[in-house]
Amino acid sequence: MEGRPVPQPQGLDDLRVLVQQVLDEQQRRHREDLAPLGPQMASLTAPIDDLLRGGKRLRAAFCYWGYRAAGGPHGEGIVRLATAMEVFQAAALLHDDVMDRSDTRRGMPSAHRRLGGLHASEGWDGDSERFGDAGAILAGDLCLNWTDELFATSGLPSEELARGRRTFDLMRTQLMGGQYLDVLESVRPWEQLDTSERVDRARTVIRFKSAKYTIEQPLLIGAQSRGVDPQTDAALSAYGLALGEAFQLRDDLLGVFGDPAQTGKPAGDDLREGKRTVLVALALDRSTAADLDRFNTLFGREDLTGAEVDWLRDWCVRTGAVERVEQLIDEGAGRARAALDPLRLDPDGTRVLGELIEVCVARSA
Amino acid sequence: MEGRPVPQPQGLDDLRVLVQQVLDEQQRRHREDLAPLGPQMASLTAPIDDLLRGGKRLRAAFCYWGYRAAGGPHGEGIVRLATAMEVFQAAALLHDDVMDRSDTRRGMPSAHRRLGGLHASEGWDGDSERFGDAGAILAGDLCLNWTDELFATSGLPSEELARGRRTFDLMRTQLMGGQYLDVLESVRPWEQLDTSERVDRARTVIRFKSAKYTIEQPLLIGAQSRGVDPQTDAALSAYGLALGEAFQLRDDLLGVFGDPAQTGKPAGDDLREGKRTVLVALALDRSTAADLDRFNTLFGREDLTGAEVDWLRDWCVRTGAVERVEQLIDEGAGRARAALDPLRLDPDGTRVLGELIEVCVARSA
C-alpha cells in the first residue's frame, strides 16, 4: 500500500477502507494468475469481486483490533492478515448459499444463481442450476485458498504468524464442522426434544457456525500473533464467545423481523427456510396447541404469504420469545463487557473492542 | 514420526508408507479439533479418512522427489509437505464428484452418495441428495484447509517454504480455474468447432485441470523449496507439463477402455458422462455421416447399454483416434525424458523421476 495515504485507523470506518484496498490488490493479482486460462475466467471471479466489496468487515475489525489491543503497531501486515478473515467469510457465504439454495445475498442474486443465470442466458448445454452450483463451489474454493495465501503472505513477522496459526487452523476446521452441525440439526428429529434440548442444540450451532469464526477466533488470531499472556487470552476468548453468541442471536431476530431493504434478504427468510433457532425453540416453549398446529403447517414453507409471515412473527412476540432473546443478547453483551473491563490493554484497542460490542448487538443489518 | 523405523525412500512404495503415516497422524489431530462439536462429526470425517487411504500418491511422489532431485535430504518436513499434495487432491476429488454427480470413486460410493445414503437410512428430514452434497462440499472444504495447514506446519525451514509458496498458491488458484474451464467446456457449444479447435480446448483443460497440479506444480514446489536455478526450473516444468498431459491422455483412454475392477469406475464412464476429450475430438475427425448420427444419439447418455458402449469404443479404435492418442502419449513421455536427461541433479532423484515417466503413461488404473 505504498504511495497511498494510509492513516492509522481510529475506528471501523477507516479500517474498512484499508481492507478494501488490500482486497482490490489481491483480486487483481488473482485475475493475473487465472489469465492463462482465458477470458472466460472473468465469469468466475466477478461474483467473488462483488461479494468481497460488501459486508461490515467485522471479522477484519476483530482481528486487527485484537492485534492493536495486544500492543501491536498499525502496519500493512496486520491489515492484510485481518483482510484474510474477510476472504474466509466470503468462502463460507459462497458455499453456504449453495447448501441452503439461497437466492439472494446482500440484496443481489447469490453467486450460484448468478452463474446459473449466465448459463441460461447463453443457452449453454445441460442444466443451469447444476452449472451455477459448480461455479459457486469453485468460487468458494478459490476464496478458501486465497484466505490462506493472504494470511501466509501478509508480511507480518514469521514468528508472529506462527503464534497465530494454530487458532487460524482451528477456526477453519471448526467452521466447516459448525456448518455441518447446522445442516445436521436442520434434518435430525426435533419434535420429541424438550425446550432445553432444542435451545442447547441451537446454541451449539451458533457457537461453532458463527460466534467462534465471527468474533472469538479472528480476535484471538490478532492478539495471539502479537502475543498475550494466558489470562488475557482467556478473557478475550470469553469476550469473543459471549459477544459472538449475542451477535448471532441478533441475526436470528433480523432473520425474522429484519427490514429486507437493510438485510438484503427477503422478509422472514429464516421462517421460510425453517431455521431451528433459539428464538423458535423459545416460542414453541410457550405455545398453545392451536399455535403448534399453525406453526407446523407454516414453518419451513417456501411459499409463505405476507400474512402467514406476520402470524409467525406475532407468535414469536406474544409467546415472549423475542423478549427472552433480547435478554440473552443483553446478557451476552454484558458478559463481553465484563471480560474486557479488567484487561489492561492498549487504550485504543480497548476502546474499539468496547465500541464493537454495541455494533454487534444493536445493528439492523 | 519419531520412534518408528523410517527408512529413506528408495522409490514409490516406501514413500507411500510414509505418506500414509503422516495422513493418519493428521487425521487424528483433526478429529480432536472437531471433537467439541460432538460425535456426529465422525460421519463427516469418515469419508475423508477413507478417501485419504487410497490413491497412487503420485502428487506426493513428484513433490518429494523434486526436492530430493534438487539436492534436498530426506526428512520428515519434505514428507509432510509432499503429503499436503495428497490432501489437496482429496479436496479436488470430493468437490469434483459433487459437480459431476459421480456415484463412485475408487470403487466405493462417492462421499456425497455415502452421506446421502446415511441421511436416507436414518430417515432424516429433507432431501437426501441435498444433504449428501452439503456434507461433501464441507468435507472438501476441510481438505482444502488441511492442505495448507500441512504445508505451513510441515516443518521445512521457513526460507524453503517461502521459496515454494508462490507455486503452491498458483497451483491452488489455477486448479480451481481449470475445474471451471472443464465445466464450461462441457456446456459451451462444441458442434460447430473444427477438430483442431476441439483438440486445443481439450488440451487446455487437460493442462490446467490435470497436468499442472498432478505433476508440474507438485514437482516444482518440491524442487523450488530446496532451490534450483532458472534453467533447471524450466526443464522440470517442461518435464512436468509433457508428462502431465500424457498422464491425462492415458486417463482419457482408461475412462473409455479401462477395466472397472482396476479403475474403480463403471465401464465407459466418460462416454456416459459425455466428456469432451482429445480422444473423442480425434474420433469425430474421421467419422462418417452415419458414425456422427450414431455418436450424437449415444454420447453423454447415462443409460448406455453394454452394446452401445462397445460401439463407441469400436468407433474410437477404427477411426484411428486411439492410435493417435497413444502417439501423443508416447510423444509426451519422450518430451519428458528429453527435458530430464541433460539435467545434472541428484542421481536418486533423477532415477525416480525417470521411473515415474513409465508409471504415469503405462498404468492401467
XYZ file of C-alpha atoms in Angstrom:
730
model
C 0.000 0.000 0.000
C 2.965 2.279 -0.516
C 2.399 5.641 -2.125
C -1.124 5.906 -0.778
C -2.148 7.897 2.250
C -2.659 5.288 4.959
C -3.838 6.913 8.147
C -3.673 4.763 11.220
C -7.238 3.561 11.780
C -9.008 5.173 14.706
C -12.123 3.062 14.259
C -14.150 0.826 11.993
C -14.714 3.142 9.027
C -11.097 3.899 8.224
C -10.115 0.242 8.666
C -12.817 -0.672 6.166
C -11.131 1.495 3.527
C -7.770 -0.179 4.097
C -9.303 -3.649 3.929
C -10.902 -2.837 0.597
C -7.576 -1.623 -0.786
C -5.968 -4.947 0.130
C -8.835 -6.894 -1.416
C -8.672 -4.907 -4.652
C -4.951 -5.509 -4.942
C -5.270 -9.205 -4.177
C -8.061 -9.728 -6.663
C -6.016 -8.019 -9.349
C -3.199 -10.488 -8.693
C -5.548 -13.444 -8.724
C -7.013 -12.408 -12.048
C -3.464 -12.382 -13.423
C -2.890 -15.906 -12.120
C -6.031 -17.038 -13.909
C -5.353 -15.124 -17.136
C -3.560 -18.081 -18.842
C -6.848 -19.987 -18.660
C -8.642 -17.490 -20.885
C -11.156 -14.649 -20.707
C -13.967 -16.917 -19.509
C -12.423 -16.826 -16.023
C -13.987 -13.381 -15.582
C -17.379 -15.006 -15.108
C -15.945 -16.928 -12.151
C -14.122 -14.037 -10.494
C -16.782 -11.330 -10.961
C -19.187 -12.740 -8.345
C -16.255 -13.061 -5.930
C -15.184 -9.452 -6.531
C -18.717 -8.260 -5.862
C -19.086 -10.334 -2.727
C -15.763 -9.015 -1.432
C -16.935 -5.443 -1.915
C -19.758 -5.697 0.618
C -20.059 -6.566 4.265
C -19.497 -4.990 7.608
C -15.850 -6.092 7.902
C -16.446 -7.194 11.468
C -14.107 -10.154 11.220
C -11.283 -7.981 9.944
C -12.019 -5.492 12.708
C -11.784 -8.080 15.484
C -8.519 -9.434 14.117
C -6.969 -6.008 13.572
C -8.064 -4.561 16.899
C -7.079 -7.730 18.717
C -3.555 -7.171 17.460
C -3.631 -3.492 18.343
C -5.131 -4.198 21.768
C -2.252 -6.597 22.423
C 0.139 -3.717 21.785
C 0.868 -4.314 18.112
C 1.592 -1.303 15.906
C -0.504 -0.346 12.896
C 1.024 -1.638 9.678
C 0.314 -3.202 6.350
C 0.968 -6.730 7.667
C -1.789 -6.754 10.256
C -4.242 -5.113 7.829
C -3.506 -7.887 5.328
C -3.837 -10.587 7.968
C -7.140 -9.085 9.092
C -8.345 -8.961 5.494
C -7.799 -12.729 5.224
C -10.706 -13.097 7.675
C -12.980 -11.368 5.153
C -11.894 -13.682 2.351
C -12.658 -16.646 4.587
C -16.095 -15.207 5.267
C -16.693 -14.894 1.512
C -15.794 -18.569 1.071
C -18.233 -19.544 3.797
C -21.030 -17.452 2.266
C -20.498 -18.834 -1.241
C -20.747 -22.443 -0.079
C -23.485 -21.711 2.448
C -25.673 -20.251 -0.287
C -25.204 -23.372 -2.420
C -26.038 -25.631 0.531
C -29.049 -23.538 1.593
C -30.176 -22.914 -2.006
C -30.391 -19.192 -1.145
C -31.483 -16.926 -3.979
C -30.021 -13.698 -2.658
C -27.072 -12.386 -0.724
C -26.871 -8.770 0.382
C -29.735 -7.878 -1.911
C -28.033 -9.306 -5.005
C -28.523 -12.714 -6.615
C -26.331 -15.271 -4.863
C -23.296 -16.435 -6.858
C -24.784 -19.794 -7.831
C -27.947 -18.096 -9.051
C -25.962 -15.528 -10.977
C -23.848 -18.196 -12.677
C -26.936 -20.282 -13.320
C -28.464 -17.193 -14.931
C -25.410 -16.789 -17.148
C -25.741 -20.397 -18.285
C -29.416 -19.902 -19.096
C -28.962 -16.609 -20.925
C -26.100 -18.025 -23.019
C -28.229 -21.035 -23.888
C -25.452 -23.444 -22.942
C -25.933 -27.229 -22.796
C -27.098 -29.016 -19.689
C -28.698 -27.852 -16.508
C -28.351 -24.195 -15.453
C -28.736 -24.882 -11.755
C -26.046 -27.532 -11.827
C -23.705 -25.167 -13.660
C -24.386 -22.428 -11.126
C -23.692 -24.760 -8.218
C -20.412 -25.924 -9.748
C -19.269 -22.350 -10.359
C -20.146 -21.252 -6.825
C -18.412 -24.280 -5.291
C -15.257 -23.381 -7.229
C -15.574 -19.695 -6.345
C -15.747 -20.674 -2.682
C -12.744 -22.953 -3.126
C -10.778 -20.058 -4.578
C -11.660 -17.920 -1.572
C -10.545 -20.678 0.811
C -7.196 -20.866 -0.970
C -6.882 -17.095 -1.043
C -7.619 -16.858 2.694
C -4.524 -18.787 3.499
C -2.469 -17.138 0.771
C -3.216 -13.736 2.286
C -2.550 -14.999 5.807
C 0.801 -16.528 4.905
C 1.970 -13.655 2.714
C 0.586 -10.907 4.930
C 4.055 -9.652 5.711
C 3.717 -9.989 9.481
C 6.982 -11.286 11.001
C 7.109 -15.063 10.714
C 7.288 -15.556 14.479
C 4.035 -13.574 14.830
C 2.361 -15.609 12.098
C 3.491 -18.818 13.750
C 1.857 -17.711 17.031
C -1.486 -17.025 15.342
C -1.522 -20.062 13.088
C -2.905 -22.651 15.496
C -6.093 -20.630 16.040
C -6.244 -19.821 12.322
C -6.187 -23.547 11.533
C -8.655 -24.359 14.287
C -11.030 -21.651 13.031
C -11.091 -23.109 9.565
C -11.604 -26.689 10.708
C -14.240 -25.816 13.269
C -16.253 -23.569 10.958
C -16.660 -26.401 8.465
C -17.670 -28.632 11.348
C -20.114 -25.963 12.535
C -21.660 -25.717 9.088
C -22.064 -29.482 9.054
C -23.648 -29.362 12.511
C -26.068 -26.733 11.206
C -27.031 -28.949 8.276
C -27.401 -31.938 10.604
C -29.555 -30.070 13.110
C -31.863 -28.965 10.309
C -32.585 -32.583 9.315
C -32.386 -34.540 12.585
C -35.618 -35.085 14.525
C -36.618 -32.058 16.568
C -40.195 -32.791 17.506
C -39.612 -35.036 20.509
C -36.940 -32.789 22.076
C -37.822 -30.602 25.030
C -37.146 -26.873 25.061
C -33.820 -27.008 26.847
C -32.531 -29.632 24.420
C -33.643 -27.500 21.491
C -32.052 -24.380 22.917
C -28.845 -26.282 23.692
C -28.614 -27.601 20.179
C -29.320 -24.213 18.618
C -26.707 -22.604 20.871
C -24.073 -25.186 19.943
C -24.687 -24.447 16.274
C -24.456 -20.696 16.966
C -21.194 -21.193 18.797
C -19.432 -23.112 16.057
C -21.183 -21.762 12.999
C -20.985 -18.123 13.962
C -19.629 -16.949 17.317
C -16.196 -18.509 17.022
C -15.303 -17.557 13.483
C -17.016 -14.172 13.510
C -15.541 -12.837 16.711
C -13.608 -15.100 19.076
C -11.146 -16.663 16.656
C -10.336 -13.604 14.484
C -9.800 -11.632 17.706
C -7.529 -14.314 19.154
C -5.603 -14.663 15.891
C -4.823 -10.953 16.043
C -3.996 -10.879 19.748
C -2.023 -14.134 19.749
C 0.025 -13.050 16.753
C 1.250 -10.125 18.775
C 1.459 -12.187 21.926
C -0.729 -12.197 25.049
C -0.466 -13.949 28.392
C -2.794 -16.896 29.103
C -5.128 -14.854 31.355
C -5.629 -12.175 28.733
C -6.098 -14.842 26.080
C -8.813 -16.482 28.176
C -10.541 -13.136 28.820
C -10.518 -12.247 25.121
C -11.910 -15.674 24.338
C -14.713 -15.119 26.860
C -15.447 -11.676 25.363
C -15.489 -13.168 21.859
C -17.724 -16.112 22.631
C -20.255 -14.082 24.619
C -20.375 -11.324 22.023
C -20.391 -13.817 19.175
C -23.415 -15.559 20.575
C -25.198 -12.239 21.105
C -24.298 -11.260 17.529
C -25.891 -14.403 16.156
C -28.981 -14.079 18.348
C -29.420 -10.573 16.885
C -29.005 -12.164 13.461
C -31.743 -14.650 14.268
C -34.086 -11.805 15.210
C -33.193 -9.998 11.978
C -33.845 -13.192 10.042
C -37.453 -12.972 11.212
C -38.075 -9.259 11.770
C -35.367 -7.567 9.676
C -36.153 -4.991 7.016
C -35.312 -6.543 3.617
C -34.036 -3.147 2.425
C -31.403 -3.288 5.154
C -30.659 -7.000 5.492
C -30.611 -7.681 1.745
C -32.712 -10.788 2.358
C -36.426 -11.433 1.787
C -38.715 -10.698 4.740
C -38.989 -13.589 7.169
C -36.312 -15.552 5.305
C -35.478 -17.807 8.263
C -39.166 -18.710 8.671
C -39.462 -19.841 5.063
C -36.224 -21.764 5.433
C -37.416 -23.389 8.648
C -34.314 -22.417 10.599
C -34.330 -24.010 14.045
C -33.144 -21.053 16.084
C -33.126 -20.288 19.797
C -35.961 -17.840 19.037
C -38.185 -20.539 17.575
C -37.278 -23.015 20.336
C -38.368 -20.449 22.944
C -41.570 -19.558 21.099
C -42.516 -23.236 20.924
C -41.937 -23.437 24.681
C -44.945 -21.218 25.381
C -47.243 -22.195 22.561
C -50.824 -23.346 22.811
C -51.937 -26.482 20.986
C -53.571 -24.265 18.343
C -50.311 -22.342 17.950
C -48.417 -25.596 17.471
C -50.832 -26.735 14.774
C -50.494 -23.498 12.882
C -46.701 -23.473 13.350
C -46.374 -26.992 11.972
C -48.385 -26.003 8.914
C -46.394 -22.879 8.170
C -42.804 -23.251 9.358
C -40.280 -24.002 6.603
C -42.718 -23.455 3.740
C -41.057 -21.542 0.939
C -44.343 -20.069 -0.334
C -45.416 -18.318 2.896
C -47.691 -15.341 2.237
C -47.104 -11.985 3.900
C -49.986 -12.673 6.268
C -48.512 -16.026 7.246
C -45.112 -14.457 7.909
C -46.943 -11.867 10.024
C -48.670 -14.595 12.012
C -45.373 -16.330 12.761
C -43.791 -13.018 13.763
C -46.661 -12.174 16.053
C -46.389 -15.644 17.576
C -42.702 -15.046 18.358
C -43.654 -11.796 20.105
C -46.670 -12.867 22.104
C -45.051 -16.081 23.385
C -42.397 -13.846 24.905
C -39.655 -15.442 22.805
C -38.494 -12.137 21.325
C -38.182 -10.644 24.774
C -36.240 -13.644 26.051
C -33.851 -13.490 23.083
C -33.343 -9.764 23.666
C -32.472 -10.633 27.266
C -29.961 -13.220 26.105
C -28.418 -10.605 23.800
C -28.135 -8.136 26.679
C -26.596 -10.798 28.883
C -24.071 -11.684 26.171
C -23.112 -8.038 25.710
C -22.794 -7.732 29.482
C -20.528 -10.762 29.722
C -18.398 -9.373 26.887
C -18.055 -6.037 28.718
C -17.237 -7.798 31.984
C -14.499 -9.818 30.314
C -12.993 -6.755 28.642
C -13.143 -4.258 31.516
C -10.418 -5.576 33.821
C -7.915 -6.049 30.985
C -5.019 -3.631 30.829
C -4.513 -3.477 27.080
C -3.689 -0.748 24.611
C -6.268 2.042 25.180
C -7.175 2.495 21.500
C -7.683 -1.223 21.052
C -9.718 -1.498 24.216
C -11.884 1.456 23.176
C -12.713 -0.018 19.779
C -13.348 -3.514 21.198
C -15.808 -1.784 23.542
C -17.476 0.016 20.638
C -17.722 -3.244 18.738
C -19.989 -4.648 21.433
C -22.631 -2.053 20.528
C -22.074 -2.505 16.802
C -22.670 -6.254 17.087
C -25.770 -6.249 19.230
C -27.562 -3.054 18.137
C -27.382 -3.466 14.387
C -30.241 -3.573 11.904
C -28.460 -5.450 9.102
C 7.371 -39.784 13.127
C 9.914 -40.387 15.854
C 10.269 -43.822 17.335
C 9.244 -45.526 14.106
C 11.629 -47.053 11.631
C 11.762 -44.534 8.811
C 13.962 -45.781 6.019
C 14.971 -43.221 3.456
C 12.675 -43.897 0.499
C 14.360 -45.514 -2.472
C 11.232 -45.416 -4.601
C 7.489 -45.047 -4.720
C 6.401 -47.870 -2.443
C 8.335 -46.870 0.643
C 7.322 -43.214 0.206
C 3.700 -44.324 0.088
C 4.052 -45.850 3.565
C 5.489 -42.639 4.997
C 2.748 -40.528 3.400
C 0.088 -42.716 4.961
C 1.702 -42.334 8.383
C 1.541 -38.549 8.080
C -2.077 -38.681 6.939
C -3.098 -40.935 9.815
C -1.449 -38.614 12.325
C -3.009 -35.515 10.793
C -6.479 -37.006 10.699
C -6.190 -37.957 14.348
C -5.396 -34.330 15.181
C -8.250 -33.050 13.062
C -10.722 -35.354 14.756
C -9.572 -33.874 18.073
C -10.182 -30.354 16.756
C -13.708 -31.375 15.789
C -14.437 -33.304 18.993
C -16.021 -30.291 20.796
C -18.737 -30.314 18.127
C -19.933 -33.757 19.123
C -19.826 -37.367 17.961
C -21.788 -36.644 14.776
C -18.614 -35.217 13.247
C -17.475 -38.798 12.627
C -19.910 -39.040 9.736
C -18.154 -36.093 8.094
C -14.582 -37.255 8.679
C -15.030 -40.955 7.870
C -15.420 -40.452 4.096
C -12.341 -38.199 4.157
C -10.302 -40.801 6.049
C -11.278 -43.442 3.514
C -10.502 -41.237 0.543
C -7.109 -40.398 2.033
C -6.293 -44.089 2.353
C -6.384 -44.759 -1.378
C -4.651 -43.433 -4.434
C -1.362 -43.787 -6.198
C 0.357 -40.968 -4.258
C 1.784 -39.600 -7.497
C 1.462 -35.981 -6.405
C 3.345 -36.652 -3.190
C 5.972 -38.526 -5.171
C 6.596 -35.673 -7.591
C 6.891 -33.169 -4.749
C 9.142 -35.369 -2.632
C 11.413 -36.456 -5.488
C 11.562 -32.929 -6.837
C 13.024 -31.871 -3.509
C 15.418 -34.808 -3.447
C 16.422 -34.245 -7.084
C 17.274 -30.663 -6.183
C 19.672 -31.990 -3.568
C 17.432 -31.900 -0.524
C 17.918 -34.513 2.194
C 15.260 -36.988 3.230
C 13.386 -35.820 6.300
C 10.030 -35.548 7.946
C 9.485 -31.988 6.675
C 9.579 -32.824 2.992
C 7.428 -35.938 3.525
C 4.832 -33.771 5.257
C 4.997 -31.117 2.535
C 4.592 -33.815 -0.114
C 1.640 -35.262 1.774
C -0.127 -31.888 1.544
C -0.381 -32.546 -2.220
C -2.447 -35.657 -1.488
C -4.809 -33.753 0.798
C -5.280 -31.193 -1.958
C -6.085 -33.992 -4.383
C -8.693 -35.338 -1.957
C -10.327 -31.888 -1.811
C -10.436 -31.733 -5.598
C -11.978 -35.215 -5.849
C -14.635 -34.521 -3.229
C -15.847 -31.382 -4.986
C -15.401 -32.837 -8.459
C -17.690 -35.746 -7.583
C -20.380 -33.333 -6.372
C -20.080 -31.245 -9.532
C -20.061 -34.291 -11.829
C -22.684 -36.146 -9.798
C -20.390 -39.175 -9.799
C -21.703 -42.212 -7.967
C -18.401 -43.898 -7.316
C -14.796 -43.121 -6.536
C -12.133 -45.810 -6.466
C -14.804 -48.464 -6.483
C -16.577 -47.079 -3.396
C -19.606 -44.806 -3.221
C -18.517 -41.183 -3.633
C -18.669 -39.096 -0.433
C -21.835 -37.226 -1.390
C -23.583 -40.518 -2.194
C -22.387 -42.060 1.036
C -23.632 -39.107 3.106
C -26.868 -39.048 1.139
C -27.226 -42.735 1.957
C -26.712 -42.015 5.660
C -29.467 -39.385 5.517
C -31.830 -41.822 3.825
C -31.096 -44.726 6.150
C -31.540 -42.537 9.245
C -34.847 -41.271 7.864
C -33.852 -37.651 8.486
C -35.933 -34.700 7.271
C -35.493 -33.131 3.868
C -33.757 -34.253 0.734
C -31.032 -36.926 0.968
C -29.203 -35.765 -2.143
C -29.041 -32.211 -0.896
C -27.710 -33.407 2.463
C -25.079 -35.513 0.728
C -23.975 -32.607 -1.438
C -23.673 -30.298 1.577
C -21.615 -32.837 3.503
C -19.269 -33.476 0.582
C -18.818 -29.749 -0.044
C -17.826 -29.321 3.606
C -15.567 -32.380 3.520
C -13.787 -30.877 0.513
C -13.515 -27.544 2.319
C -11.865 -29.292 5.259
C -9.343 -30.899 2.930
C -8.555 -27.537 1.336
C -7.895 -26.050 4.773
C -5.857 -29.072 5.823
C -3.747 -28.868 2.659
C -2.446 -25.522 3.664
C -2.199 -26.434 7.335
C 0.071 -29.340 6.453
C 2.097 -27.214 4.036
C 2.655 -24.437 6.547
C 3.345 -26.695 9.519
C 5.386 -29.244 7.563
C 8.495 -28.372 9.490
C 10.587 -27.494 6.443
C 12.783 -24.458 7.182
C 10.754 -21.273 6.683
C 13.040 -19.991 3.937
C 12.413 -23.216 1.994
C 8.654 -22.928 2.482
C 8.756 -19.327 1.330
C 10.519 -20.379 -1.887
C 7.856 -22.996 -2.687
C 4.864 -20.933 -1.684
C 4.330 -18.973 -4.880
C 3.878 -22.159 -6.916
C 1.786 -23.688 -4.131
C -0.576 -20.690 -4.286
C -0.600 -20.680 -8.077
C -1.403 -24.404 -8.130
C -4.439 -23.948 -5.939
C -5.781 -20.959 -7.857
C -5.190 -22.496 -11.253
C -6.704 -25.866 -10.399
C -9.983 -24.209 -9.425
C -9.805 -22.241 -12.673
C -9.083 -25.465 -14.542
C -12.066 -27.173 -12.980
C -14.232 -24.234 -14.011
C -12.829 -24.421 -17.537
C -13.734 -28.109 -17.596
C -17.293 -27.343 -16.540
C -17.502 -24.539 -19.113
C -16.173 -26.668 -21.958
C -18.731 -29.333 -21.170
C -21.611 -26.873 -21.664
C -20.365 -24.447 -24.323
C -21.224 -25.213 -27.974
C -18.919 -27.834 -29.483
C -20.719 -28.847 -32.658
C -19.557 -26.040 -34.942
C -15.902 -26.225 -33.870
C -13.389 -27.897 -36.146
C -11.101 -30.673 -34.962
C -8.130 -28.510 -34.137
C -10.287 -26.171 -32.059
C -11.764 -29.134 -30.195
C -8.356 -30.648 -29.563
C -6.979 -27.284 -28.443
C -9.793 -26.799 -25.979
C -9.497 -30.313 -24.605
C -5.734 -29.879 -24.234
C -6.134 -26.586 -22.383
C -8.496 -28.275 -19.939
C -6.031 -31.154 -19.517
C -3.228 -28.706 -18.834
C -4.965 -26.783 -16.093
C -7.272 -29.433 -14.701
C -4.713 -32.186 -14.534
C -1.161 -31.803 -15.879
C -0.175 -28.837 -13.755
C -1.484 -29.912 -10.376
C -0.748 -33.615 -10.805
C 2.838 -33.316 -11.910
C 4.340 -29.955 -12.865
C 3.397 -27.910 -9.827
C 3.992 -30.521 -7.078
C 7.374 -31.231 -8.672
C 8.250 -27.540 -8.813
C 7.075 -26.941 -5.252
C 9.489 -29.628 -4.088
C 12.388 -28.506 -6.252
C 11.879 -24.787 -5.651
C 11.653 -25.289 -1.902
C 15.144 -26.717 -1.975
C 16.276 -24.201 -4.578
C 17.012 -24.663 -8.294
C 18.472 -22.366 -10.938
C 16.105 -20.939 -13.582
C 17.256 -23.343 -16.322
C 16.625 -26.388 -14.160
C 13.301 -24.933 -13.092
C 12.275 -24.503 -16.722
C 13.392 -28.028 -17.606
C 11.463 -29.546 -14.696
C 8.430 -27.524 -15.748
C 8.754 -28.885 -19.301
C 9.093 -32.448 -17.961
C 6.058 -31.942 -15.741
C 3.787 -30.437 -18.365
C 4.655 -33.000 -21.034
C 4.291 -35.924 -18.648
C 1.181 -34.420 -17.086
C -0.515 -34.199 -20.439
C 0.484 -37.773 -21.274
C -0.827 -38.870 -17.872
C -4.203 -37.331 -18.538
C -4.388 -38.708 -22.080
C -3.829 -42.171 -20.569
C -6.610 -41.323 -18.134
C -8.897 -40.453 -21.030
C -8.199 -43.834 -22.635
C -8.863 -45.568 -19.309
C -12.110 -43.601 -18.978
C -13.296 -45.368 -22.133
C -11.435 -48.684 -22.179
C -10.390 -49.171 -18.533
C -11.272 -52.276 -16.568
C -13.776 -51.270 -13.849
C -12.123 -53.705 -11.444
C -8.905 -51.716 -11.772
C -10.126 -48.146 -12.305
C -12.870 -48.305 -9.688
C -15.225 -46.625 -12.136
C -18.040 -48.113 -14.240
C -17.087 -49.253 -17.743
C -17.122 -46.456 -20.303
C -17.783 -43.848 -17.599
C -16.509 -40.928 -19.696
C -18.809 -41.937 -22.573
C -21.887 -41.876 -20.367
C -20.767 -38.562 -18.938
C -20.176 -37.122 -22.416
C -16.657 -35.990 -21.600
C -15.219 -33.953 -24.466
C -11.738 -35.408 -24.576
C -8.934 -35.279 -27.128
C -9.815 -38.900 -27.889
C -13.395 -38.062 -28.830
C -12.326 -34.961 -30.783
C -9.959 -37.123 -32.866
C -12.528 -39.861 -33.418
C -15.041 -37.273 -34.663
C -12.375 -36.036 -37.070
C -12.500 -39.264 -39.078
C -16.134 -40.172 -38.702
C -18.604 -40.946 -41.478
C -22.011 -39.258 -41.512
C -23.531 -42.472 -40.181
C -20.973 -42.555 -37.368
C -21.834 -38.972 -36.461
C -25.523 -39.777 -36.290
C -24.937 -42.717 -34.021
C -22.455 -40.755 -31.876
C -24.941 -37.922 -31.387
C -27.586 -40.398 -30.265
C -25.354 -42.173 -27.771
C -22.717 -39.811 -26.369
C -23.445 -38.475 -22.878
C -26.402 -40.765 -22.257
C -26.335 -42.130 -18.732
C -28.275 -45.273 -19.638
C -25.927 -46.609 -22.335
C -26.141 -50.378 -22.727
C -23.052 -52.553 -22.828
C -23.504 -52.934 -26.588
C -23.710 -49.176 -27.055
C -20.554 -48.651 -25.001
C -18.918 -51.306 -27.200
C -19.989 -49.470 -30.360
C -18.490 -46.200 -29.111
C -15.282 -47.992 -28.124
C -15.004 -49.657 -31.508
C -15.602 -46.298 -33.168
C -12.696 -44.775 -31.200
C -10.470 -47.624 -32.425
C -11.437 -47.817 -36.103
C -11.290 -44.037 -36.629
C -7.665 -44.256 -35.539
C -8.285 -41.992 -32.545
C -6.914 -44.477 -30.036
C -3.749 -44.877 -32.068
C -3.311 -41.110 -32.335
C -3.789 -40.652 -28.593
C -1.251 -43.411 -27.921
C 1.135 -41.489 -30.186
C 0.517 -38.307 -28.232
C 1.217 -40.195 -25.001
C 4.484 -41.534 -26.426
C 5.452 -38.065 -27.578
C 4.698 -36.609 -24.141
C 6.773 -39.285 -22.428
C 9.553 -38.590 -24.924
C 9.484 -34.862 -24.247
C 9.574 -35.546 -20.505
C 12.631 -37.790 -20.936
C 14.321 -35.223 -23.161
C 13.784 -32.491 -20.572
C 15.120 -34.651 -17.739
C 18.135 -36.215 -19.438
C 20.524 -33.256 -19.627
C 19.882 -32.197 -16.032
C 22.648 -32.799 -13.520
C 20.607 -33.447 -10.417
C 20.846 -35.831 -7.514
C 21.153 -39.337 -9.004
C 18.475 -40.950 -6.808
C 16.012 -38.171 -7.580
C 16.752 -38.331 -11.289
C 16.340 -42.099 -11.315
C 12.914 -41.986 -9.668
C 11.711 -39.089 -11.848
C 12.690 -41.276 -14.804
C 10.779 -44.252 -13.379
C 7.760 -42.029 -12.817
C 7.507 -41.447 -16.559
C 6.717 -45.124 -17.081
C 4.393 -45.259 -14.078
C 2.350 -42.362 -15.457
C 1.970 -43.465 -19.038
C 1.843 -47.259 -18.744
C -0.691 -47.611 -15.966
C -3.998 -49.475 -16.010
C -5.746 -47.567 -13.203
